[in-house]
Amino acid sequence: MAETEREAMEYDVVIVGAGPAGLSAAIRLKQLDADLDVVVLEKGSEVGAHILSGAVLDPCGLNALIPDWKEKGAPLNTPVREDNFYMLGQGGKLRVPGWPMPPLMSNHGNYIVSMGNVCRWMAEQAEELGVEVFPGMACSEMVYDENGAVKGVVAGEFGRNPDGTPGASYEPGMELHGKYVFLSEGVRGSLSKEVIEKFDLSAGKEPQKFGLGMKEIWEVDPDKHNEGEVTHTMGWPLGSNAGGGSFIYHLENNQVYVGFVVHLNYQNPHLYPYMEFQRFKHHPMVAELLKGGKRVAYGARAITEGGYQSMPKMVAPGVALLGCSVGMVNVPRIKGNHNAMLSGKAAAEAAHEAIKAGRAGDALDAYEADVREGAIGKDLRKVRNVKPMWSKWGLLPSLALGGLDMWTNTMGFSLFGTLKHGKTDAAATGEAAKFKKIDYPKPDGKLSFDRLTNVSYSMTNHEENQPCHLTLKDASVPIAVNLPKYDEPAQRYCPAGVYEVVREEGKEPKFVINFQNCVHCKTCDIKDPTQNIHWVTPQGGDGPNYPNM
């Protein structure tokens, strides 16, 4: 096949992804030098379309980047006023007091926000500074120079047929070249995954760990709404089946974010994370809050949980990884947006110094040093043992020992050193025959809902006449290997109902991929036990369109 010919555009810095990390980098670059040519490429139909809204934001990153953000109208409207933490049983709850918690766990001074709206506002700030922001421009390929350094990306390719051949309306896209390329794709981005593998950036690091976060936005009875309230829970319904927990955030306009996280290192392949989330809403505490309310949105995404010891090397010739492309979530705090912003700022400052010195296409080692030795590294190092403790010893011992370790780390030392994670989440999956199936109650359509109904509330859309972006390395594996050995867990771990095993009388089972349902959470790429599923970027603008809330 002849090589596709494309036009090329030259920039100083090309940024992939208009999330908090990428936009922070773009803003900081233009703050430092208004003459720099900076472009941000976003695969969503608009900035924020693929940002699963609803978070408690530590404003330290925004304070460092735009100190006068209040005067500029940043959408941080709901300060945290009440902080609750509960251990749940099936019918009851036990409140955990705040006094044993280390100071870093306090939400005082933080805000309940829609990160989609925060990113939309940040994009406005970037454009006012002269940054070019292009939504609907998926980046499908890396571009390398003759020496193997990253040179740019291919963006805006449209019109391929389902078999991959160019269709009648095919547009080859463009190559966007930069002195440096920043990858801020979020969790398990396809280009970041390629770069990490090509340059062996994970060598000597612990494997990255992940959780699956699912979230619904509800409008609740005003009498039950408590603006500024933050609640986290652990325990029921997961029990010993998996690690994880919930969050319930009361923002403005009688809206509540209801979320549930399942750690993806669970062993039982019969576990159904989405149904665990739906079951959780029937707990008396949650059911009473939601009774008489209305669900208005749904979404899901993977969360990086490996922390300090799992961060790969962040730089290679011509490229830097930012934010969740590296994995900068503080797991016990359930916060990563502040570190994403700080990483974008640090990458921008390193690139600015390099360009000012006449450099291009080399590794921005100053950025790596800034992340590991500065505020981000200090934030993550204090909590580095919480996740491996939970994985090794379970919920209650890890609460006690993790709390102790965070306290001692706050004072500058650890009794445990740095614990290892061990297996990948895929390798942690056990064989189906060794575990009992789990009986999940049928959704009632009031508090709990089936997957396909909920997916319609994510406003996800994919043009059907395009190549499937969920690719199989070997098409025979789902039925020949995963089904007999693991009861094909893709049927359950996907929170959008993408994967089915279809059985018809007299015929062999068939593995079906309903890629139109995909909400771009990347769980399949992470959890598939044979690592046979490879998520790649679909055509620009496709995917979820999360609401402006």
Coordinates of C-alpha atoms in Angstrom, one line a residue:
M1 CA 0.0 0.0 0.0
A2 CA 1.4 3.4 -1.0
E3 CA 2.3 5.7 1.9
T4 CA -0.4 8.4 2.6
E5 CA 0.7 11.8 1.6
R6 CA -0.2 14.6 4.0
E7 CA 0.4 18.3 4.4
A8 CA 2.4 19.4 7.4
M9 CA 2.1 22.3 9.7
E10 CA 5.0 23.5 12.0
Y11 CA 4.6 24.5 15.6
D12 CA 6.9 25.1 18.5
V13 CA 4.8 22.7 20.8
V14 CA 2.1 20.3 19.8
I15 CA -0.2 19.2 22.6
V16 CA -2.5 16.2 22.3
G17 CA -5.5 16.4 24.7
A18 CA -7.4 19.4 26.0
G19 CA -7.7 18.2 29.6
P20 CA -6.3 20.0 32.6
A21 CA -2.7 18.9 31.9
G22 CA -2.6 19.9 28.2
L23 CA -4.4 23.2 28.7
S24 CA -2.2 24.1 31.6
A25 CA 0.8 23.5 29.4
A26 CA -0.6 25.6 26.6
I27 CA -1.5 28.5 28.9
R28 CA 1.9 28.5 30.6
L29 CA 3.8 28.4 27.3
K30 CA 2.0 31.5 26.1
Q31 CA 2.5 33.2 29.5
L32 CA 6.2 32.7 29.1
D33 CA 6.5 33.7 25.5
A34 CA 3.5 35.1 23.5
D35 CA 5.4 34.5 20.3
L36 CA 5.5 30.7 20.7
D37 CA 3.3 28.7 18.2
V38 CA 1.2 26.3 20.3
V39 CA -1.6 24.0 19.2
V40 CA -3.9 21.8 21.3
L41 CA -5.6 18.9 19.6
E42 CA -8.7 17.4 21.2
K43 CA -10.5 14.2 20.1
G44 CA -13.8 15.2 21.6
S45 CA -16.5 17.1 19.7
E46 CA -15.8 20.1 22.0
V47 CA -13.4 20.8 24.8
G48 CA -14.8 18.9 27.9
A49 CA -16.9 16.5 25.9
H50 CA -14.8 13.6 27.0
I51 CA -14.1 14.9 30.5
L52 CA -16.2 12.9 33.0
S53 CA -17.4 15.8 35.1
G54 CA -17.6 15.8 38.8
A55 CA -14.6 16.1 41.1
V56 CA -13.3 17.6 44.3
L57 CA -10.5 19.9 43.0
D58 CA -7.5 21.0 45.1
P59 CA -6.9 24.5 43.6
C60 CA -3.2 24.5 44.2
G61 CA -2.5 23.7 40.5
L62 CA -4.8 26.5 39.3
N63 CA -3.3 28.9 41.9
A64 CA 0.1 28.3 40.5
L65 CA -1.0 28.7 36.9
I66 CA -3.6 31.5 37.0
P67 CA -3.4 33.1 40.5
D68 CA -6.3 35.5 39.7
W69 CA -8.7 32.7 38.5
K70 CA -11.5 34.0 40.8
E71 CA -11.4 37.4 39.1
K72 CA -11.3 35.7 35.7
G73 CA -14.5 33.7 36.4
A74 CA -13.2 30.2 36.8
P75 CA -16.2 27.9 37.5
L76 CA -15.2 26.9 41.0
N77 CA -18.5 27.7 42.6
T78 CA -19.0 25.2 45.4
P79 CA -16.4 25.1 48.2
V80 CA -16.4 21.9 50.3
R81 CA -18.3 22.6 53.6
E82 CA -18.8 19.1 55.0
D83 CA -16.6 16.0 54.8
N84 CA -18.0 12.5 55.6
F85 CA -16.4 9.1 55.5
Y86 CA -18.4 5.9 56.2
M87 CA -17.8 2.2 56.3
L88 CA -21.0 0.5 54.9
G89 CA -22.7 -2.7 55.7
Q90 CA -25.6 -4.0 53.7
G91 CA -28.1 -2.2 55.8
G92 CA -26.1 0.2 57.9
K93 CA -23.2 2.5 58.2
L94 CA -20.4 3.4 60.6
R95 CA -19.0 6.9 60.4
V96 CA -15.2 7.1 60.6
P97 CA -14.1 10.3 62.5
G98 CA -11.8 12.8 60.8
W99 CA -9.3 13.2 63.7
P100 CA -7.3 10.1 63.0
M101 CA -6.9 11.1 59.3
P102 CA -3.6 12.8 58.3
P103 CA -3.9 16.4 57.3
L104 CA -3.5 15.6 53.6
M105 CA -6.9 13.9 53.6
S106 CA -8.8 17.1 54.6
N107 CA -10.9 18.7 51.9
H108 CA -10.8 22.1 53.5
G109 CA -10.2 24.7 50.8
N110 CA -11.2 22.4 48.0
Y111 CA -14.1 22.8 45.5
I112 CA -16.7 20.5 44.0
V113 CA -16.5 21.2 40.3
S114 CA -17.5 20.0 36.9
M115 CA -14.1 19.4 35.3
G116 CA -15.7 19.6 31.9
N117 CA -16.6 23.2 32.6
V118 CA -13.2 23.9 34.2
C119 CA -11.6 22.7 31.0
R120 CA -13.9 24.7 28.8
W121 CA -13.0 27.8 30.8
M122 CA -9.3 26.9 30.6
A123 CA -9.6 26.6 26.8
E124 CA -11.0 30.1 26.7
Q125 CA -8.0 31.4 28.7
A126 CA -5.7 29.6 26.3
E127 CA -7.3 31.0 23.2
E128 CA -7.2 34.5 24.6
L129 CA -3.5 34.1 24.9
G130 CA -3.2 33.0 21.3
V131 CA -3.2 29.2 21.6
E132 CA -4.9 27.3 18.7
V133 CA -7.4 24.8 20.1
F134 CA -8.9 22.3 17.7
P135 CA -11.6 20.0 19.0
G136 CA -12.8 17.1 16.9
M137 CA -9.2 16.4 15.9
A138 CA -8.3 12.8 16.9
C139 CA -4.6 12.1 16.7
S140 CA -4.2 8.7 15.1
E141 CA -0.5 8.3 14.6
M142 CA 2.9 9.4 16.0
V143 CA 5.4 10.9 13.5
Y144 CA 9.1 10.2 14.0
D145 CA 12.1 11.7 12.4
E146 CA 15.0 9.9 10.7
N147 CA 16.7 9.4 14.1
G148 CA 13.7 7.9 15.8
A149 CA 12.8 11.0 17.8
V150 CA 9.2 12.1 18.0
K151 CA 8.5 14.8 15.4
G152 CA 4.8 15.2 15.6
V153 CA 1.4 13.6 15.2
V154 CA -1.2 12.8 12.5
A155 CA -4.5 14.5 13.3
G156 CA -7.9 14.8 11.5
E157 CA -7.9 11.7 9.5
F158 CA -11.5 10.9 8.5
G159 CA -13.5 8.6 6.1
R160 CA -11.9 5.2 6.3
N161 CA -14.2 2.3 5.6
P162 CA -14.8 -0.4 8.2
D163 CA -12.1 -2.5 6.6
G164 CA -9.6 0.3 7.0
T165 CA -9.4 1.3 3.3
P166 CA -10.0 4.9 2.3
G167 CA -13.7 5.7 1.6
A168 CA -15.2 8.0 -0.9
S169 CA -15.0 11.0 1.5
Y170 CA -11.6 10.1 2.9
E171 CA -9.5 12.9 4.3
P172 CA -5.9 11.9 5.1
G173 CA -5.5 14.5 7.9
M174 CA -2.4 16.5 8.5
E175 CA 0.9 16.1 10.2
L176 CA 1.5 18.6 12.9
H177 CA 5.2 18.9 13.7
G178 CA 6.6 20.4 16.8
K179 CA 9.9 21.1 18.4
Y180 CA 8.3 19.1 21.3
V181 CA 5.1 17.1 21.5
F182 CA 3.2 16.8 24.8
L183 CA 0.9 13.8 25.2
S184 CA -1.9 14.6 27.7
E185 CA -4.4 12.0 26.5
G186 CA -5.5 10.9 30.0
V187 CA -5.5 7.3 31.2
R188 CA -4.1 4.7 28.9
G189 CA -4.0 6.9 25.8
S190 CA -3.1 5.0 22.6
L191 CA -0.2 7.3 21.6
S192 CA 1.2 7.4 25.1
K193 CA 1.0 3.6 25.3
E194 CA 3.0 3.5 22.0
V195 CA 5.6 5.9 23.2
I196 CA 6.0 4.1 26.5
E197 CA 6.6 0.8 24.7
K198 CA 8.8 2.3 21.9
F199 CA 11.2 4.0 24.3
D200 CA 10.8 1.4 27.2
L201 CA 9.8 4.1 29.6
S202 CA 8.4 1.7 32.2
A203 CA 11.7 -0.1 32.6
G204 CA 12.5 -0.5 36.3
K205 CA 9.1 0.8 37.4
E206 CA 6.3 -1.0 39.0
P207 CA 3.4 -1.9 36.7
Q208 CA 0.7 0.7 36.5
K209 CA -2.5 0.0 38.4
F210 CA -6.0 1.1 37.6
G211 CA -9.5 1.5 38.9
L212 CA -12.8 1.8 37.0
G213 CA -14.8 4.9 37.9
M214 CA -18.5 5.1 37.1
K215 CA -20.5 8.2 37.7
E216 CA -24.1 9.4 37.5
I217 CA -25.3 13.0 37.9
W218 CA -28.6 13.2 39.8
E219 CA -31.0 16.1 40.4
V220 CA -32.4 15.5 43.9
D221 CA -35.1 16.8 46.1
P222 CA -34.0 20.3 47.4
D223 CA -34.9 19.2 50.9
K224 CA -32.2 16.5 50.7
H225 CA -29.6 18.6 49.0
N226 CA -26.7 19.9 51.0
E227 CA -24.5 22.1 48.8
G228 CA -20.8 21.5 49.6
E229 CA -21.2 18.1 51.2
V230 CA -18.6 15.5 50.3
T231 CA -19.1 11.8 51.3
H232 CA -16.9 8.8 50.7
T233 CA -17.7 5.2 51.5
M234 CA -15.9 1.8 51.6
G235 CA -17.2 -1.7 52.3
W236 CA -20.5 -2.9 51.0
P237 CA -21.3 -4.0 48.4
L238 CA -17.8 -5.0 47.3
G239 CA -16.8 -6.7 50.5
S240 CA -13.8 -9.1 49.8
N241 CA -14.6 -9.4 46.1
A242 CA -12.7 -6.2 45.1
G243 CA -11.2 -3.0 46.4
G244 CA -13.0 0.3 45.8
G245 CA -15.6 2.6 47.2
S246 CA -17.9 5.4 46.5
F247 CA -18.2 9.2 46.4
I248 CA -21.2 11.5 46.7
Y249 CA -20.7 15.2 46.0
H250 CA -23.4 17.9 46.4
L251 CA -22.7 20.7 44.0
E252 CA -25.0 23.6 43.1
N253 CA -28.5 23.5 41.5
N254 CA -29.7 20.6 43.6
Q255 CA -27.3 18.3 41.7
V256 CA -25.3 15.4 43.2
Y257 CA -22.5 13.4 41.7
V258 CA -22.9 9.8 42.6
G259 CA -19.8 7.7 41.8
F260 CA -18.4 4.3 42.4
V261 CA -14.8 3.0 41.9
V262 CA -13.8 -0.6 41.5
H263 CA -10.1 -1.4 41.6
L264 CA -9.3 -3.5 38.5
N265 CA -6.9 -5.9 40.2
Y266 CA -9.9 -8.0 41.3
Q267 CA -9.5 -11.8 40.9
N268 CA -13.0 -13.1 40.4
P269 CA -13.8 -12.8 36.7
H270 CA -17.5 -13.1 37.4
L271 CA -17.4 -9.7 39.1
Y272 CA -19.6 -7.2 37.4
P273 CA -18.4 -3.7 38.3
Y274 CA -21.3 -1.8 36.8
M275 CA -23.8 -3.9 38.7
E276 CA -21.9 -3.4 41.9
F277 CA -22.4 0.4 41.3
Q278 CA -26.1 -0.1 40.7
R279 CA -26.4 -2.3 43.8
F280 CA -24.7 0.4 45.9
K281 CA -27.4 2.9 45.2
H282 CA -29.9 0.6 47.0
H283 CA -28.1 1.1 50.3
P284 CA -30.5 2.9 52.6
M285 CA -28.3 5.9 53.0
V286 CA -28.0 6.4 49.2
A287 CA -31.5 5.3 48.3
E288 CA -33.0 7.9 50.7
L289 CA -31.0 10.6 49.1
L290 CA -31.9 9.7 45.5
K291 CA -35.6 8.8 46.2
G292 CA -37.8 11.2 44.1
G293 CA -34.7 12.4 42.2
K294 CA -33.8 12.1 38.5
R295 CA -30.7 10.8 36.9
V296 CA -29.5 13.2 34.2
A297 CA -26.1 11.8 33.0
Y298 CA -23.9 8.8 33.1
G299 CA -20.3 8.1 32.3
A300 CA -17.2 5.9 33.1
R301 CA -13.5 6.1 32.8
A302 CA -10.4 4.3 34.1
I303 CA -8.4 5.9 36.8
T304 CA -4.6 5.5 37.3
E305 CA -3.9 4.1 40.8
G306 CA -0.3 2.9 40.7
G307 CA 1.1 6.2 42.1
Y308 CA 4.7 7.2 42.7
Q309 CA 6.3 3.8 42.0
S310 CA 4.4 3.2 38.8
M311 CA 5.1 6.5 37.0
P312 CA 7.1 5.7 33.9
K313 CA 9.9 7.8 32.7
M314 CA 8.1 10.9 31.4
V315 CA 10.4 12.1 28.6
A316 CA 12.0 10.7 25.4
P317 CA 13.5 12.5 22.4
G318 CA 10.9 15.1 21.3
V319 CA 8.1 14.0 23.6
A320 CA 6.8 14.4 27.2
L321 CA 4.0 12.6 28.9
L322 CA 1.7 14.8 31.1
G323 CA -0.9 14.1 33.8
C324 CA -2.8 10.8 33.7
S325 CA -0.7 9.7 30.7
V326 CA 1.9 9.3 33.4
G327 CA -0.4 8.5 36.4
M328 CA -0.5 11.2 38.9
V329 CA -3.6 10.4 40.9
N330 CA -3.3 10.6 44.7
V331 CA -5.3 7.5 45.4
P332 CA -6.5 8.0 49.0
R333 CA -7.4 11.6 48.2
I334 CA -9.1 10.5 44.9
K335 CA -7.5 13.6 43.3
G336 CA -5.3 14.0 40.3
N337 CA -6.4 17.2 38.5
H338 CA -4.2 19.4 40.6
N339 CA -1.1 17.3 39.7
A340 CA -2.2 17.3 36.1
M341 CA -2.2 21.1 36.0
L342 CA 1.2 21.2 37.8
S343 CA 2.7 18.7 35.3
G344 CA 1.5 20.8 32.4
K345 CA 3.0 23.9 33.9
A346 CA 6.3 22.1 34.6
A347 CA 6.5 20.7 31.0
A348 CA 5.8 24.1 29.5
E349 CA 8.6 25.7 31.6
A350 CA 11.1 23.0 30.5
A351 CA 10.1 23.3 26.8
H352 CA 10.3 27.1 27.0
E353 CA 13.9 27.0 28.4
A354 CA 14.9 24.4 25.8
I355 CA 13.5 26.4 22.8
K356 CA 15.0 29.6 24.2
A357 CA 18.4 27.8 24.2
G358 CA 17.9 26.7 20.5
R359 CA 17.1 23.1 21.3
A360 CA 14.5 20.9 19.7
G361 CA 13.6 17.2 19.6
D362 CA 15.6 16.2 22.7
A363 CA 14.4 14.8 26.0
L364 CA 13.1 17.4 28.5
D365 CA 15.0 16.0 31.5
A366 CA 14.3 19.2 33.5
Y367 CA 10.5 18.4 33.3
E368 CA 11.1 14.9 34.7
A369 CA 13.2 16.2 37.5
D370 CA 10.6 18.9 38.4
V371 CA 7.8 16.3 38.6
R372 CA 9.7 13.8 40.7
E373 CA 11.4 16.2 43.0
G374 CA 8.8 19.0 43.2
A375 CA 5.2 19.3 44.5
I376 CA 3.9 16.4 42.5
G377 CA 6.5 13.9 43.7
K378 CA 6.1 15.1 47.3
D379 CA 2.3 14.7 47.0
L380 CA 2.5 11.2 45.6
R381 CA 5.4 9.9 47.7
K382 CA 3.5 10.4 50.9
V383 CA 0.7 8.0 49.8
R384 CA 2.7 5.6 47.8
N385 CA 2.0 2.6 50.0
V386 CA -1.8 2.9 50.4
K387 CA -2.7 1.1 47.2
P388 CA -0.3 -1.9 47.5
M389 CA -1.3 -2.3 51.2
W390 CA -4.9 -2.5 50.2
S391 CA -4.1 -5.0 47.4
K392 CA -2.0 -7.2 49.7
W393 CA -3.8 -7.0 53.1
G394 CA -7.4 -6.0 52.4
L395 CA -9.5 -3.1 53.5
L396 CA -9.4 -2.9 57.3
P397 CA -5.6 -3.6 57.8
S398 CA -4.8 -1.2 55.0
L399 CA -6.9 1.5 56.6
A400 CA -5.0 1.3 59.8
L401 CA -1.5 0.7 58.3
G402 CA -2.1 3.1 55.4
G403 CA -3.2 5.8 57.8
L404 CA -0.1 5.2 59.9
D405 CA 2.1 5.3 56.8
M406 CA 0.6 8.5 55.6
W407 CA 1.2 10.1 59.1
T408 CA 4.8 9.0 59.2
N409 CA 5.4 10.1 55.6
T410 CA 4.0 13.5 56.6
M411 CA 6.8 13.6 59.1
G412 CA 9.4 12.6 56.5
F413 CA 9.8 8.8 56.9
S414 CA 8.1 5.5 56.3
L415 CA 8.2 2.3 58.3
F416 CA 7.5 0.3 55.2
G417 CA 9.9 1.8 52.6
T418 CA 8.3 1.6 49.2
L419 CA 6.0 -1.4 48.6
K420 CA 5.7 -3.1 45.3
H421 CA 2.5 -3.7 43.3
G422 CA 3.5 -7.0 41.7
K423 CA 1.1 -8.2 39.0
T424 CA -0.7 -6.1 36.4
D425 CA -4.5 -5.9 36.7
A426 CA -4.8 -8.2 33.7
A427 CA -2.6 -10.8 35.3
A428 CA -4.5 -10.6 38.5
T429 CA -7.6 -12.1 36.9
G430 CA -8.3 -15.6 38.1
E431 CA -9.8 -18.6 36.3
A432 CA -13.6 -18.7 36.3
A433 CA -13.7 -22.3 37.6
K434 CA -12.0 -21.2 40.9
F435 CA -14.6 -18.6 41.8
K436 CA -18.3 -18.5 42.5
K437 CA -20.7 -16.7 40.2
I438 CA -22.3 -13.6 41.7
D439 CA -26.0 -13.2 41.6
Y440 CA -26.9 -9.5 40.9
P441 CA -30.4 -8.2 41.4
K442 CA -32.2 -6.9 38.3
P443 CA -32.2 -3.1 38.0
D444 CA -35.5 -1.5 39.1
G445 CA -35.5 1.4 36.6
K446 CA -35.8 3.9 39.4
L447 CA -32.6 3.8 41.4
S448 CA -30.7 1.3 39.2
F449 CA -30.6 0.9 35.5
D450 CA -29.3 -1.5 32.8
R451 CA -26.1 -0.6 31.0
L452 CA -27.6 0.3 27.6
T453 CA -30.2 2.6 29.1
N454 CA -27.5 4.4 31.1
V455 CA -25.1 4.6 28.1
S456 CA -27.8 6.7 26.3
Y457 CA -27.3 9.3 29.1
S458 CA -23.6 9.6 28.2
M459 CA -24.7 10.9 24.7
T460 CA -22.0 8.7 23.2
N461 CA -22.0 8.4 19.4
H462 CA -19.7 6.7 16.8
E463 CA -20.1 6.8 13.1
E464 CA -20.8 3.2 12.3
N465 CA -19.1 3.3 8.8
Q466 CA -15.6 3.4 10.2
P467 CA -13.0 0.9 11.4
C468 CA -13.8 -0.5 14.9
H469 CA -11.4 1.3 17.3
L470 CA -11.5 -1.7 19.6
T471 CA -9.0 -4.0 17.9
L472 CA -8.2 -7.7 18.6
K473 CA -4.7 -8.9 18.3
D474 CA -6.1 -12.4 17.6
A475 CA -9.8 -12.7 16.8
S476 CA -9.9 -16.3 18.0
V477 CA -8.8 -15.6 21.6
P478 CA -12.2 -14.3 23.1
I479 CA -14.0 -17.6 22.3
A480 CA -11.1 -20.1 22.2
V481 CA -9.3 -18.9 25.4
N482 CA -11.1 -16.2 27.4
L483 CA -14.5 -17.9 27.3
P484 CA -13.5 -21.4 28.6
K485 CA -10.8 -20.1 31.0
Y486 CA -12.3 -16.8 32.3
D487 CA -16.0 -16.9 31.2
E488 CA -15.0 -14.0 28.9
P489 CA -15.0 -11.2 31.5
A490 CA -15.3 -8.5 28.8
Q491 CA -19.0 -9.2 29.0
R492 CA -18.9 -7.8 32.5
Y493 CA -16.0 -5.4 33.1
C494 CA -17.1 -3.1 30.3
P495 CA -19.4 -0.4 31.8
A496 CA -21.0 0.3 28.4
G497 CA -22.1 -3.1 27.2
V498 CA -19.7 -3.1 24.3
Y499 CA -18.8 -6.8 24.4
E500 CA -21.2 -9.7 24.0
V501 CA -20.9 -13.4 23.6
V502 CA -23.8 -14.3 21.4
R503 CA -25.1 -17.9 21.5
E504 CA -27.4 -19.3 18.9
E505 CA -28.7 -22.8 18.9
G506 CA -26.7 -25.1 16.7
K507 CA -23.9 -22.5 16.3
E508 CA -20.6 -21.8 18.0
P509 CA -20.6 -18.8 20.4
K510 CA -19.7 -15.5 18.7
F511 CA -17.8 -12.6 20.2
V512 CA -19.5 -9.3 19.2
I513 CA -18.0 -5.8 19.7
N514 CA -20.7 -3.1 19.8
F515 CA -18.1 -0.3 19.5
Q516 CA -20.9 2.3 19.0
N517 CA -21.5 2.1 22.8
C518 CA -17.9 2.8 23.8
V519 CA -17.5 5.7 26.4
H520 CA -13.7 5.6 26.0
C521 CA -13.0 4.4 29.5
K522 CA -10.1 2.1 28.3
T523 CA -11.0 -0.7 30.8
C524 CA -10.9 -3.4 28.1
D525 CA -7.4 -2.4 27.2
I526 CA -6.4 -2.7 30.8
K527 CA -8.3 -5.7 32.2
D528 CA -8.5 -8.2 29.4
P529 CA -6.6 -11.1 30.9
T530 CA -4.8 -12.1 27.7
Q531 CA -4.2 -8.5 26.7
N532 CA -5.7 -9.2 23.4
I533 CA -7.8 -6.0 23.1
H534 CA -6.1 -2.8 21.9
W535 CA -8.0 0.5 22.2
V536 CA -7.1 3.0 19.4
T537 CA -8.5 6.4 18.8
P538 CA -11.7 6.5 16.7
Q539 CA -12.5 9.3 14.3
G540 CA -12.4 12.8 15.8
G541 CA -15.5 14.0 17.6
D542 CA -16.8 10.5 18.2
G543 CA -17.4 9.1 21.7
P544 CA -19.3 10.5 24.7
N545 CA -20.6 14.0 24.8
Y546 CA -20.8 14.7 28.5
P547 CA -23.2 17.5 29.5
N548 CA -22.2 21.1 30.4
M549 CA -22.9 20.6 34.1

